[in-house]
Short mmCIF file of C-alpha atoms and ligand atoms in Angstrom, two decimals:
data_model
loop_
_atom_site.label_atom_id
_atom_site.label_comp_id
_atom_site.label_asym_id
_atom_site.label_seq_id
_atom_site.Cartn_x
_atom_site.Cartn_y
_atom_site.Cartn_z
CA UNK P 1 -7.78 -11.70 6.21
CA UNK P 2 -8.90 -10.28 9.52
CA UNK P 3 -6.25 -8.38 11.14
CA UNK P 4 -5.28 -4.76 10.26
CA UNK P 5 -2.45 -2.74 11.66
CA UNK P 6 -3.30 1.32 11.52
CA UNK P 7 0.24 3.55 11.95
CA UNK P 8 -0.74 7.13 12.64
CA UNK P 9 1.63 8.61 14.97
CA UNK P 10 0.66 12.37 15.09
CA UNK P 11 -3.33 11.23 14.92
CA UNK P 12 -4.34 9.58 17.53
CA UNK P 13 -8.18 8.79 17.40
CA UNK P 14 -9.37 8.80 20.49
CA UNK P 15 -8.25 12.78 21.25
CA UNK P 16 -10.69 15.86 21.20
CA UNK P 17 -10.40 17.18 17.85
CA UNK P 18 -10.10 21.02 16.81
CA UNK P 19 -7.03 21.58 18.61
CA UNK P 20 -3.67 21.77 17.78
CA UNK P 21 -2.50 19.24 15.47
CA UNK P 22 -5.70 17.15 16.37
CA UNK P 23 -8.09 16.85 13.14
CA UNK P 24 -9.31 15.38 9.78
CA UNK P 25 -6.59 12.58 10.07
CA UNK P 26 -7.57 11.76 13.37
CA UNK P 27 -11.43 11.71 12.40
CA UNK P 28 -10.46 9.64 9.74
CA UNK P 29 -8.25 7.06 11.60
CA UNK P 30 -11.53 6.49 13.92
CA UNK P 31 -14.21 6.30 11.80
CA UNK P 32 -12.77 3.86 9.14
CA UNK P 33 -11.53 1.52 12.16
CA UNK P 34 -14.76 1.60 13.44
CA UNK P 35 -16.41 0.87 10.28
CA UNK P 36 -14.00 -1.98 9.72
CA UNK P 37 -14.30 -3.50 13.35
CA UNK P 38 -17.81 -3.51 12.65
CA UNK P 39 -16.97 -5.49 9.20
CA UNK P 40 -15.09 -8.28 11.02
CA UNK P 41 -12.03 -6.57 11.19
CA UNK P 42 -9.80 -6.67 14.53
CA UNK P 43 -7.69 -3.34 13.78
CA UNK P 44 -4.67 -2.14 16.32
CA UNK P 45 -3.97 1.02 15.68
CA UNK P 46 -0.28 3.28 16.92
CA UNK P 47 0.00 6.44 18.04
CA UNK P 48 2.29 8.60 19.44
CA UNK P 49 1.22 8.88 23.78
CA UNK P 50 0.57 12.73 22.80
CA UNK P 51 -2.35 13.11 26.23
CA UNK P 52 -0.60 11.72 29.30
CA UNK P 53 -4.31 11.64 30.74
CA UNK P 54 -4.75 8.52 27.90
CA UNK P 55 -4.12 5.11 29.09
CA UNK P 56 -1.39 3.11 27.02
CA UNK P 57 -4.01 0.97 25.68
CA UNK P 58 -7.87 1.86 24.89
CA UNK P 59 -10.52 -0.52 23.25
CA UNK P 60 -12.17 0.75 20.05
CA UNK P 61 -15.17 -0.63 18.82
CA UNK P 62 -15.73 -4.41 19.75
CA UNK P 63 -12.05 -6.31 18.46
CA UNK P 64 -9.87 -3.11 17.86
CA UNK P 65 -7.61 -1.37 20.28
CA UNK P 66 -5.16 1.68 20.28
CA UNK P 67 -2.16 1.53 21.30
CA UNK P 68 -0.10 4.51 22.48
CA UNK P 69 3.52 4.50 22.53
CA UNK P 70 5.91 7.87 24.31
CA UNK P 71 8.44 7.48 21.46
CA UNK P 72 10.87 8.65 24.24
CA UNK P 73 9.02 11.61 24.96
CA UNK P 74 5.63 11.57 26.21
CA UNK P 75 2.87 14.04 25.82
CA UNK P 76 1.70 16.58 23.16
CA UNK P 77 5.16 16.50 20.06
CA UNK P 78 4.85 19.22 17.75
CA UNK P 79 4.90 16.99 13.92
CA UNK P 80 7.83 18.66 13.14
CA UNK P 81 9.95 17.15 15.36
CA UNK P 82 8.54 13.60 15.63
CA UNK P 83 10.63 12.32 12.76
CA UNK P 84 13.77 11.77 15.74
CA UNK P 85 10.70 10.30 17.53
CA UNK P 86 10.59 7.13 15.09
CA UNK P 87 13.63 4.59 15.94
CA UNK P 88 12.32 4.60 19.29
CA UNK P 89 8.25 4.46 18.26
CA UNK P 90 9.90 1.55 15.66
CA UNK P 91 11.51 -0.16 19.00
CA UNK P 92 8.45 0.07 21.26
CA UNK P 93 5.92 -0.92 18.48
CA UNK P 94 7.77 -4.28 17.55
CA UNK P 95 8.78 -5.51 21.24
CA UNK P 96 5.11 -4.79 21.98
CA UNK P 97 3.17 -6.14 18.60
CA UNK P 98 3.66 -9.09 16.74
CA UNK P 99 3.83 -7.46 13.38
CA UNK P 100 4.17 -10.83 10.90
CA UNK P 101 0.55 -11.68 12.26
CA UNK P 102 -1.03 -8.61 10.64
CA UNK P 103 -2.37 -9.20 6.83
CA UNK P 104 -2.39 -5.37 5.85
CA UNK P 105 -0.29 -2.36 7.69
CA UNK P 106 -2.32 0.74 6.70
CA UNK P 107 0.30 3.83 7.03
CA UNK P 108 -1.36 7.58 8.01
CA UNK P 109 0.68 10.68 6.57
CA UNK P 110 4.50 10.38 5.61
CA UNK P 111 5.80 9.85 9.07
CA UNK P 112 4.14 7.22 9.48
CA UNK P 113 4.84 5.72 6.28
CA UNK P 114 8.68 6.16 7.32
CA UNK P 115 7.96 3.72 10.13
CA UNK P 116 6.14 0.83 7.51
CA UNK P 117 9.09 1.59 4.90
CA UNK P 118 11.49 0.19 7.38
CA UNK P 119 9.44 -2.25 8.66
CA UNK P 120 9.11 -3.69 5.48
CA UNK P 121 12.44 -4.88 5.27
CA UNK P 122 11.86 -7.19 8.37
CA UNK P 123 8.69 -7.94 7.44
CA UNK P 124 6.50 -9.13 5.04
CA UNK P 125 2.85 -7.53 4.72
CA UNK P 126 0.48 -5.90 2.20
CA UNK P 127 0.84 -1.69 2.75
CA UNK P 128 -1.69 0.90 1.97
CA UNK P 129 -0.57 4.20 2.58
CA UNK P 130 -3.30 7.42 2.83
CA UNK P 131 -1.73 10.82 2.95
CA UNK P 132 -3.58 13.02 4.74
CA UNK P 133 -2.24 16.19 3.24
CA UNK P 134 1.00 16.32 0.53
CA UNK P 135 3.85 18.88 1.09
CA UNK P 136 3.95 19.20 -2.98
CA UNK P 137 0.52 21.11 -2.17
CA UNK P 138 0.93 22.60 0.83
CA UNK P 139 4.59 24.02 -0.76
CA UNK P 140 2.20 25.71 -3.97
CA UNK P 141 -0.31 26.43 -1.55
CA UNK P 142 1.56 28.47 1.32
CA UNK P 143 5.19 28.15 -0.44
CA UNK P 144 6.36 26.16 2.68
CA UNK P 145 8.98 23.64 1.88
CA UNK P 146 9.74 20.34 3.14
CA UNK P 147 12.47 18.50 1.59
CA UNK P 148 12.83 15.69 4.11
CA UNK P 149 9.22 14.90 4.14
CA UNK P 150 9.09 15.26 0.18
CA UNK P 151 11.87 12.73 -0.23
CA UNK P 152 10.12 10.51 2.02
CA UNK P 153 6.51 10.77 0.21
CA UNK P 154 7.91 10.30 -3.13
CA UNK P 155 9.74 6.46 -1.42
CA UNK P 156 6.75 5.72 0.27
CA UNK P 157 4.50 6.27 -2.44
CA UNK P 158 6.50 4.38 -4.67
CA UNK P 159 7.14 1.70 -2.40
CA UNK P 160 3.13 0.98 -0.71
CA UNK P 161 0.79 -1.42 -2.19
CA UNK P 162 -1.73 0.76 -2.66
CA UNK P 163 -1.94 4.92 -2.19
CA UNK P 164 -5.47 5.94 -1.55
CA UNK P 165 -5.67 9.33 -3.37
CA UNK P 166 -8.85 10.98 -1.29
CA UNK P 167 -10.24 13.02 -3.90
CA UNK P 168 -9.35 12.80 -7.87
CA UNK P 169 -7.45 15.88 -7.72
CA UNK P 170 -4.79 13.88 -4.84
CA UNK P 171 -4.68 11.29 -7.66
CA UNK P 172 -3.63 13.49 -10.06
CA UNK P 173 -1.02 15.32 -7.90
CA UNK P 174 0.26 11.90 -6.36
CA UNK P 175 1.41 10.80 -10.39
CA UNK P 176 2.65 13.89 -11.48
CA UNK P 177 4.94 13.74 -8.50
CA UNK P 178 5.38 10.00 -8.26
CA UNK P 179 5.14 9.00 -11.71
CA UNK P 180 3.87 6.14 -9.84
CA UNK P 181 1.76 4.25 -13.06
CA UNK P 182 -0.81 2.07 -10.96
CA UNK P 183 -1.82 1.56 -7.66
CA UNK P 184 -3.17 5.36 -6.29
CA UNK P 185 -7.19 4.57 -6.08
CA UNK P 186 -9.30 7.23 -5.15
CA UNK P 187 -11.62 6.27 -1.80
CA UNK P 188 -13.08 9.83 -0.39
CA UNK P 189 -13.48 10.37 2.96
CA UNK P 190 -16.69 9.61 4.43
CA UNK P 191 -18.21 11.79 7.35
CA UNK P 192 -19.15 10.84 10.94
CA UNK P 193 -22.58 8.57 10.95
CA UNK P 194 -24.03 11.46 13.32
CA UNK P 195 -23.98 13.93 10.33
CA UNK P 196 -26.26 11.72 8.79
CA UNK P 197 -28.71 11.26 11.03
CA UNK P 198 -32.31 13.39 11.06
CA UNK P 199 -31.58 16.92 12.20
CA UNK P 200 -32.53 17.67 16.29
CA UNK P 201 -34.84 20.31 16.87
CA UNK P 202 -32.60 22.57 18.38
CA UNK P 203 -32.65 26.29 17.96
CA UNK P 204 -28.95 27.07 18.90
CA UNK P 205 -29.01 30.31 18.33
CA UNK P 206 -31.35 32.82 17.65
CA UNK P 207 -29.92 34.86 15.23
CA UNK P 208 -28.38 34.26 11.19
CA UNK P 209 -24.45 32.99 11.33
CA UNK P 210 -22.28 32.37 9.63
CA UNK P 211 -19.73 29.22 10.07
CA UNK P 212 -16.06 28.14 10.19
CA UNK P 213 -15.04 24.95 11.64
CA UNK P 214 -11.04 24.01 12.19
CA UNK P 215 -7.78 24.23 13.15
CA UNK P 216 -6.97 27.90 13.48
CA UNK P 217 -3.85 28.51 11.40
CA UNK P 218 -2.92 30.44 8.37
CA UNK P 219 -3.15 27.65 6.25
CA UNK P 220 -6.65 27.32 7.17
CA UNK P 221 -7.61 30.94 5.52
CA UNK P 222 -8.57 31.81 8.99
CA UNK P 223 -7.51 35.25 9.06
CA UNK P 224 -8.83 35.31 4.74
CA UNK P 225 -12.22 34.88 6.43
CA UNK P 226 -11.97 37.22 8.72
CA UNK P 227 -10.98 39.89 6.34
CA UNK P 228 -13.70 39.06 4.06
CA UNK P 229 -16.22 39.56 6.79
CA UNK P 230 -15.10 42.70 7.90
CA UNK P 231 -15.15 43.77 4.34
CA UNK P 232 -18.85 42.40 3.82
CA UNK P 233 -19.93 44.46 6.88
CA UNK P 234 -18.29 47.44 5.41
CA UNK P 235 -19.59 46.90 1.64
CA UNK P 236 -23.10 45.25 2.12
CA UNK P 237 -26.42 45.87 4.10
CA UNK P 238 -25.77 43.26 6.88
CA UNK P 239 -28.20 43.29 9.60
CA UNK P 240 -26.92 43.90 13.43
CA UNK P 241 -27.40 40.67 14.11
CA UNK P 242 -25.77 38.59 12.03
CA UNK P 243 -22.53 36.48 13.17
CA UNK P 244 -19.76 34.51 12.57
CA UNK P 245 -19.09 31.68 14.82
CA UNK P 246 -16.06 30.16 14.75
CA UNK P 247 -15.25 26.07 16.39
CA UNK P 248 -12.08 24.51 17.11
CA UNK P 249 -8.91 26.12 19.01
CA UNK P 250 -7.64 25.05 22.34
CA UNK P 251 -8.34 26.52 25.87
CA UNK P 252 -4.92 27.86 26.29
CA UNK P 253 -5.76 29.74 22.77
CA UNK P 254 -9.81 30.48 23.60
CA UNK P 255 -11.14 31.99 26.58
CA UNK P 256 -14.04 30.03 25.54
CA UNK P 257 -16.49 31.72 27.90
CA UNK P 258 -16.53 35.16 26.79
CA UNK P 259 -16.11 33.44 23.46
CA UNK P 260 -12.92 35.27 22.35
CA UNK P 261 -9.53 34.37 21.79
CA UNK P 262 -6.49 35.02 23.49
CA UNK P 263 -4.16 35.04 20.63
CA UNK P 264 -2.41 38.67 19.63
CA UNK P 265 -3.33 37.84 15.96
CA UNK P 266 -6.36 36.58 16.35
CA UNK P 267 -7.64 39.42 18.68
CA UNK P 268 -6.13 42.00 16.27
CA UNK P 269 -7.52 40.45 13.07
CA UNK P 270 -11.27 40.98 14.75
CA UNK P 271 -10.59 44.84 16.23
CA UNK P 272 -13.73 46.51 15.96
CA UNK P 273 -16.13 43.36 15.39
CA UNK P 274 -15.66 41.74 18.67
CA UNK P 275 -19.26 41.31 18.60
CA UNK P 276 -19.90 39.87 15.51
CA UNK P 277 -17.18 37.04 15.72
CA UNK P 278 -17.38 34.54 18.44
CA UNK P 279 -15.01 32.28 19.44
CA UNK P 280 -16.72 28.77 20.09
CA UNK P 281 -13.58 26.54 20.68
CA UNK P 282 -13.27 23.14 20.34
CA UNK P 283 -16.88 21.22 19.72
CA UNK P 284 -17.87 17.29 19.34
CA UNK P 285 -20.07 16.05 16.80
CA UNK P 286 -23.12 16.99 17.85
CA UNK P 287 -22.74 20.40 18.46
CA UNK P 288 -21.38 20.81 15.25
CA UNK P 289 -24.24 18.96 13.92
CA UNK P 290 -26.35 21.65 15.22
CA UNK P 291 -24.04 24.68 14.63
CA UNK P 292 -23.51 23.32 10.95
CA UNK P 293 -27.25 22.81 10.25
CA UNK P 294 -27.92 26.14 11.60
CA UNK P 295 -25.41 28.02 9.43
CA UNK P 296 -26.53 30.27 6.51
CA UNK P 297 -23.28 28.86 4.94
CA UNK P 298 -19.99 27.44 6.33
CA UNK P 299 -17.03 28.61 4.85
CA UNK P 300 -13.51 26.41 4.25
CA UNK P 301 -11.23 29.29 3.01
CA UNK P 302 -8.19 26.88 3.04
CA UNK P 303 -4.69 27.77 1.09
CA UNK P 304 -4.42 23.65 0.38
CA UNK P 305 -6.32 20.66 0.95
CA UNK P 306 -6.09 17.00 0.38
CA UNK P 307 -9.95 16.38 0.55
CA UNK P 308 -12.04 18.80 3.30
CA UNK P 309 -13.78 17.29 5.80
CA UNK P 310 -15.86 20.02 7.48
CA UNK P 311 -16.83 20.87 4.16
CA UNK P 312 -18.58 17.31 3.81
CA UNK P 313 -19.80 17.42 7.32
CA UNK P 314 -21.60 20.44 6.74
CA UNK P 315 -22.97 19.55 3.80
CA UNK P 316 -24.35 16.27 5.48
CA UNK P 317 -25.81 19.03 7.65
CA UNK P 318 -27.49 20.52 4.93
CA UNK P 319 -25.40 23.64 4.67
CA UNK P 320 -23.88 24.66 1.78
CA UNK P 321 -20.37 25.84 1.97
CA UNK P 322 -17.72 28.54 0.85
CA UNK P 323 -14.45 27.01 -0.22
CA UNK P 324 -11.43 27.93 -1.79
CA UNK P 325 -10.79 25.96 -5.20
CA UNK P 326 -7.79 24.36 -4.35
CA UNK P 327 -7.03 20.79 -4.24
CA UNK P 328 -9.92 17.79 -3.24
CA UNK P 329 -12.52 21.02 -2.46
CA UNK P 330 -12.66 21.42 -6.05
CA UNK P 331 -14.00 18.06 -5.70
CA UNK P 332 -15.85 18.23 -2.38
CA UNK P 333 -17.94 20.96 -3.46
CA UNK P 334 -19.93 21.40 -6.37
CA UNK P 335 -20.09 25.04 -6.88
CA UNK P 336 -23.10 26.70 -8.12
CA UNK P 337 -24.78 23.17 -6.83
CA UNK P 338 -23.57 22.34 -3.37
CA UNK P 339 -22.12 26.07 -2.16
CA UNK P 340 -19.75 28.02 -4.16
CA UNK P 341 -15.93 28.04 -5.06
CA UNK P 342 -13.45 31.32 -4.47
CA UNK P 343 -9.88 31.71 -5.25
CA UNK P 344 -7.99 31.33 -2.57
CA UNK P 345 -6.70 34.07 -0.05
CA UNK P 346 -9.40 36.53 -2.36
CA UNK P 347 -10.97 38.87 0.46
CA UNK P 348 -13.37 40.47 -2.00
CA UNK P 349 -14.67 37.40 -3.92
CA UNK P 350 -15.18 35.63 -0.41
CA UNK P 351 -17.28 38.76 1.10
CA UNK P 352 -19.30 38.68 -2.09
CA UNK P 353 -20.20 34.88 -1.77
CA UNK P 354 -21.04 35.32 2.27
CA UNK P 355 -23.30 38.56 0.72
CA UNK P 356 -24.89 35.69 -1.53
CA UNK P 357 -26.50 34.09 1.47
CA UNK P 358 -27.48 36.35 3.17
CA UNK P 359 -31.27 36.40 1.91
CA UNK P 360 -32.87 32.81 1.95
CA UNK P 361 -34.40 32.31 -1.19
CA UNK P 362 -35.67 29.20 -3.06
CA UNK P 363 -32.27 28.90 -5.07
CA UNK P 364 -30.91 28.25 -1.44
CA UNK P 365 -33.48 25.98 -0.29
CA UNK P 366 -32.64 23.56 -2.93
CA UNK P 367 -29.12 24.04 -2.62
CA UNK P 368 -29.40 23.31 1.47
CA UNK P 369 -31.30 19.95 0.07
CA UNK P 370 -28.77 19.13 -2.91
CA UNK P 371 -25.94 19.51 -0.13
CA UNK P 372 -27.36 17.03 1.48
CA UNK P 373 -28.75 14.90 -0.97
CA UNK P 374 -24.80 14.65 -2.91
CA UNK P 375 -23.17 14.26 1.16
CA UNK P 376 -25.17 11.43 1.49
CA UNK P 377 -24.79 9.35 -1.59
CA UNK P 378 -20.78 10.55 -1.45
CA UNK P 379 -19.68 10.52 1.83
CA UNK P 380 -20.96 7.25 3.35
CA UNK P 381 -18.59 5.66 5.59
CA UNK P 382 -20.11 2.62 5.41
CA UNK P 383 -19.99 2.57 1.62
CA UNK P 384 -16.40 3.93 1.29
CA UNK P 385 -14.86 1.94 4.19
CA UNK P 386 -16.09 -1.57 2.19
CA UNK P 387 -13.97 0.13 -1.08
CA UNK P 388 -11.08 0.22 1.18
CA UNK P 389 -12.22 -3.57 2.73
CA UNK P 390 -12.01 -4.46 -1.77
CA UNK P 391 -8.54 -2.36 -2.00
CA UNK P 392 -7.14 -4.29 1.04
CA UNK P 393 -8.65 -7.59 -0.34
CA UNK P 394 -6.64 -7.18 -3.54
CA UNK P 395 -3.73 -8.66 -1.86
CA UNK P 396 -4.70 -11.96 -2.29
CA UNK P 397 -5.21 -11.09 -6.68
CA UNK P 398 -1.91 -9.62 -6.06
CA UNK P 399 -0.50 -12.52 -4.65
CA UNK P 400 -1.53 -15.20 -6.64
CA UNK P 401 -0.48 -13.56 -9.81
CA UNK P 402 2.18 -16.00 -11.61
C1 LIG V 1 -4.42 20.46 4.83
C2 LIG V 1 -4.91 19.09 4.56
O1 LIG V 1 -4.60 18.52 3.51
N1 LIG V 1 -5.71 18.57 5.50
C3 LIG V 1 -6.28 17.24 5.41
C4 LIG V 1 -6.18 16.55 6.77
O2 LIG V 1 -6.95 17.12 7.79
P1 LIG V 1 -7.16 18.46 8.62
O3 LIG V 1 -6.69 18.28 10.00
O4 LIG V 1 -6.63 19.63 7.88
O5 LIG V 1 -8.73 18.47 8.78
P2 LIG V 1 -10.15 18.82 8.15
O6 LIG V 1 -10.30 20.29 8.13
O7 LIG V 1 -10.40 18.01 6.92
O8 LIG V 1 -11.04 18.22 9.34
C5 LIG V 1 -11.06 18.74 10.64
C6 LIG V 1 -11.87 17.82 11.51
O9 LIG V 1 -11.85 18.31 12.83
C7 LIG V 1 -13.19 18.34 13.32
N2 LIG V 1 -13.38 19.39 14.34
C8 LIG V 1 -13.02 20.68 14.06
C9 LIG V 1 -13.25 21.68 14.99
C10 LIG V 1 -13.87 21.32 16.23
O10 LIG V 1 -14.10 22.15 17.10
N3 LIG V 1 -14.21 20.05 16.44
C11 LIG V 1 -13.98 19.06 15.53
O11 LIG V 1 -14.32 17.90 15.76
C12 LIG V 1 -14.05 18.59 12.09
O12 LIG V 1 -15.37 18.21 12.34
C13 LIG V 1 -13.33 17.74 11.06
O13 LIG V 1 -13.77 16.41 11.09
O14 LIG V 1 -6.72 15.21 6.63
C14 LIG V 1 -8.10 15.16 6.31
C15 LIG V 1 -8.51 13.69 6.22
O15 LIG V 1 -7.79 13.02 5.26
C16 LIG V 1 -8.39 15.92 5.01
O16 LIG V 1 -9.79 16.06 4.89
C17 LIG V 1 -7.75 17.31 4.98
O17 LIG V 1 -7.89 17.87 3.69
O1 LIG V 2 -0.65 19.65 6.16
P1 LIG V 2 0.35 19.42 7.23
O2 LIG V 2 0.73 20.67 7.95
O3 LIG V 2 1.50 18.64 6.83
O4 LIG V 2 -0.28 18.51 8.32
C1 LIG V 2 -1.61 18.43 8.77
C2 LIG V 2 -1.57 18.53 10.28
O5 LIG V 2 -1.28 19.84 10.68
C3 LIG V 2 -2.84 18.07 10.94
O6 LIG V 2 -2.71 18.10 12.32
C4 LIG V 2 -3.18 16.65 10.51
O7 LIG V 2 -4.36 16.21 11.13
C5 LIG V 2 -3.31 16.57 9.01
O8 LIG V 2 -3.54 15.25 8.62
C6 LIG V 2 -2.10 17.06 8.34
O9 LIG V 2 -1.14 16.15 8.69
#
């Protein structure tokens, strides 16, 4: 079994993440096709043509390519309306690919799921399906609903192979809603092999910050966090100097030089601490390596989560984090351990734990080193992506079966 197809039409791989609709899937989609190139794997993966600047086709690692299909509509498609997108992503895809030779199609979020649920009645091949994020918990974590896409889940959970649940909790949400009785393993995500490399000796910046790393919506807690830090300046004894630094955003949303945004919310959510919270916009790997290692905690103050990967990065980094106890960051963090957990959309609990780390003290020093210590053993994409090489090799058990 050597050939792979990857469907992720709103995550395309090889696009600068932190922007809009451009993150933890895509990270995802890239590292485990690297790490299963590198296993002997050739893996194609689909995307949406969402950067006219990309070239239809791009090599990845040594025998896996990307392929980038308009859909009818080239350039950046807001997710919401890429569902009309798929009968002609369904077209292009099969004129282009030869989809009976791959042995496993590997589906990213629902939509595309909805393209390997009708390409399974053409064609026979083994499906995995990963979620990314579920609308059962992003509708009881922002009370957004999404009946189409629910509908869809529930078929295409029911219908894959095999669901890989990212964290326990996703396990346990995917078979109350599914009542799917087998088949949802749970493979975490791992993080980027430059997290886990020895630490450069760069000072970044010279003075105490703390850290927030993401897409720069609601959903995110963004504006939770920056409540909570105005109310920490107002309740606690925090020096001058102290900051908040904030990565991810777009240009059109950042005036990344004078490190503020241009959004009206944005700019009236930090009135009055202008100087405190700077606006980093979008940053690669290594500078978040730095800016994570550097942090005196980062903070994930999300509404809903399927796993949580900047919390694992910075962890990696050796920073602990702040993160909401909802969904797989109950599981991604071990509070009290590994950073701490706060109910979500709490302003006061969330300006006490940023007061927490304030002072270094030896109970943070070992909590920096357990970060990193549990980020290691946990979040190994080279261990995780051969658990997904054993889940995609269970097709031939399946098979045989009388
Ligand atoms: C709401 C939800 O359920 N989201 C899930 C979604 O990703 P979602 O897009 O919400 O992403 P995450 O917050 O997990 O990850 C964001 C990624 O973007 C990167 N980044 C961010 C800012 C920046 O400037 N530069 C940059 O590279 C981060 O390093 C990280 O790797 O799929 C991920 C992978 O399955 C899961 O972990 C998330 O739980
Ligand atoms: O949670 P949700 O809003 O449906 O969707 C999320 C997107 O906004 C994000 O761009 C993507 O990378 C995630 O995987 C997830 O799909």
């Amino acid at each position: 079994m050597r050939k792979i197809l990857f469907i992720s039409d709103h995550g395309d791989p090889l696009i600068p993440l932190g922007s809009k609709q451009a993150g933890g899937q895509n990270n995802y989609v890239k590292h485990l096709a690297l790490q299963l190139d590198g296993l002997g794997y050739s893996v194609d993966i689909v995307t949406h043509w969402s950067s006219e600047q990309k070239p239809a086709v791009e090599q990845l690692g040594e025998r896996s390519k990307v392929y980038r299909f308009a859909g009818g509509q080239k350039g950046f498609v807001d997710k919401r309306q890429m569902f009309t997108l798929l009968p002609r992503l369904y077209e292009e895809m099969t004129e282009t690919l030869d989809i009976s030779s791959y042995d496993v199609v590997h589906t990213h979020y629902w939509l595309s799921g909805v393209l390997a649920y009708n390409l399974q009645k053409e064609y026979s091949f083994y499906w995995c399906h990963t979620n990314h994020s579920l609308a059962i918990a992003k509708e009881q974590g922002t009370g957004f609903i999404e009946s189409k896409r629910k509908h869809f889940e529930k078929l295409i959970m029911e219908q894959a192979d095999v669901v890989i649940a990212t964290t326990p909790n996703e396990k346990q949400q995917i078979e109350v809603f599914t009542k799917k009785k087998s088949a949802v393993s749970v493979v975490p995500v791992g993080v980027s092999p430059v997290y886990l490399t020895s630490p450069e000796e760069v000072d970044q910046f010279a003075f105490p910050y703390y850290f927030y790393a993401g897409r720069l919506e609601t959903s995110k807690g963004i504006f939770d966090l920056l409540e909570g830090f105005r109310h920490m300046l107002k309740k606690y004894d925090v020096p001058d100097n102290v900051k908040l630094l904030i990565a991810g955003g777009c240009p059109e949303s950042i005036d990344i030089k004078n490190y503020c945004p241009k959004s009206e919310p944005l700019k009236e959510a930090i009135k009055g601490m202008e100087d405190r919270v700077l606006f980093l916009g979008p940053k690669n790997e290594k500078q978040l390596k730095n800016l994570y290692g550097g942090a005196l905690a980062t903070i994930m103050p999300s509404h809903y989560e399927s796993f949580g990967m900047v919390a694992a990065e910075a962890q990696a980094c050796g920073c602990p984090v702040i993160a909401t106890h909802v969904g797989g960051l109950k599981d991604v963090v071990k509070s009290g351990v590994t950073g701490l957990h706060i109910p979500k959309a709490n302003v006061q609990k969330l300006s006490e734990s940023m007061a927490y780390f304030l002072k270094s003290s030896p109970k943070l020093l070992k909590m920096r080193r357990d970060a990193k210590q549990y980020a290691m053993e946990e979040f190994n994409w080279s261990l995780i992506s051969r658990k997904v090489k054993e889940l995609y090799e269970r097709k031939n058990a399946y098979i045989s079966l009388p």
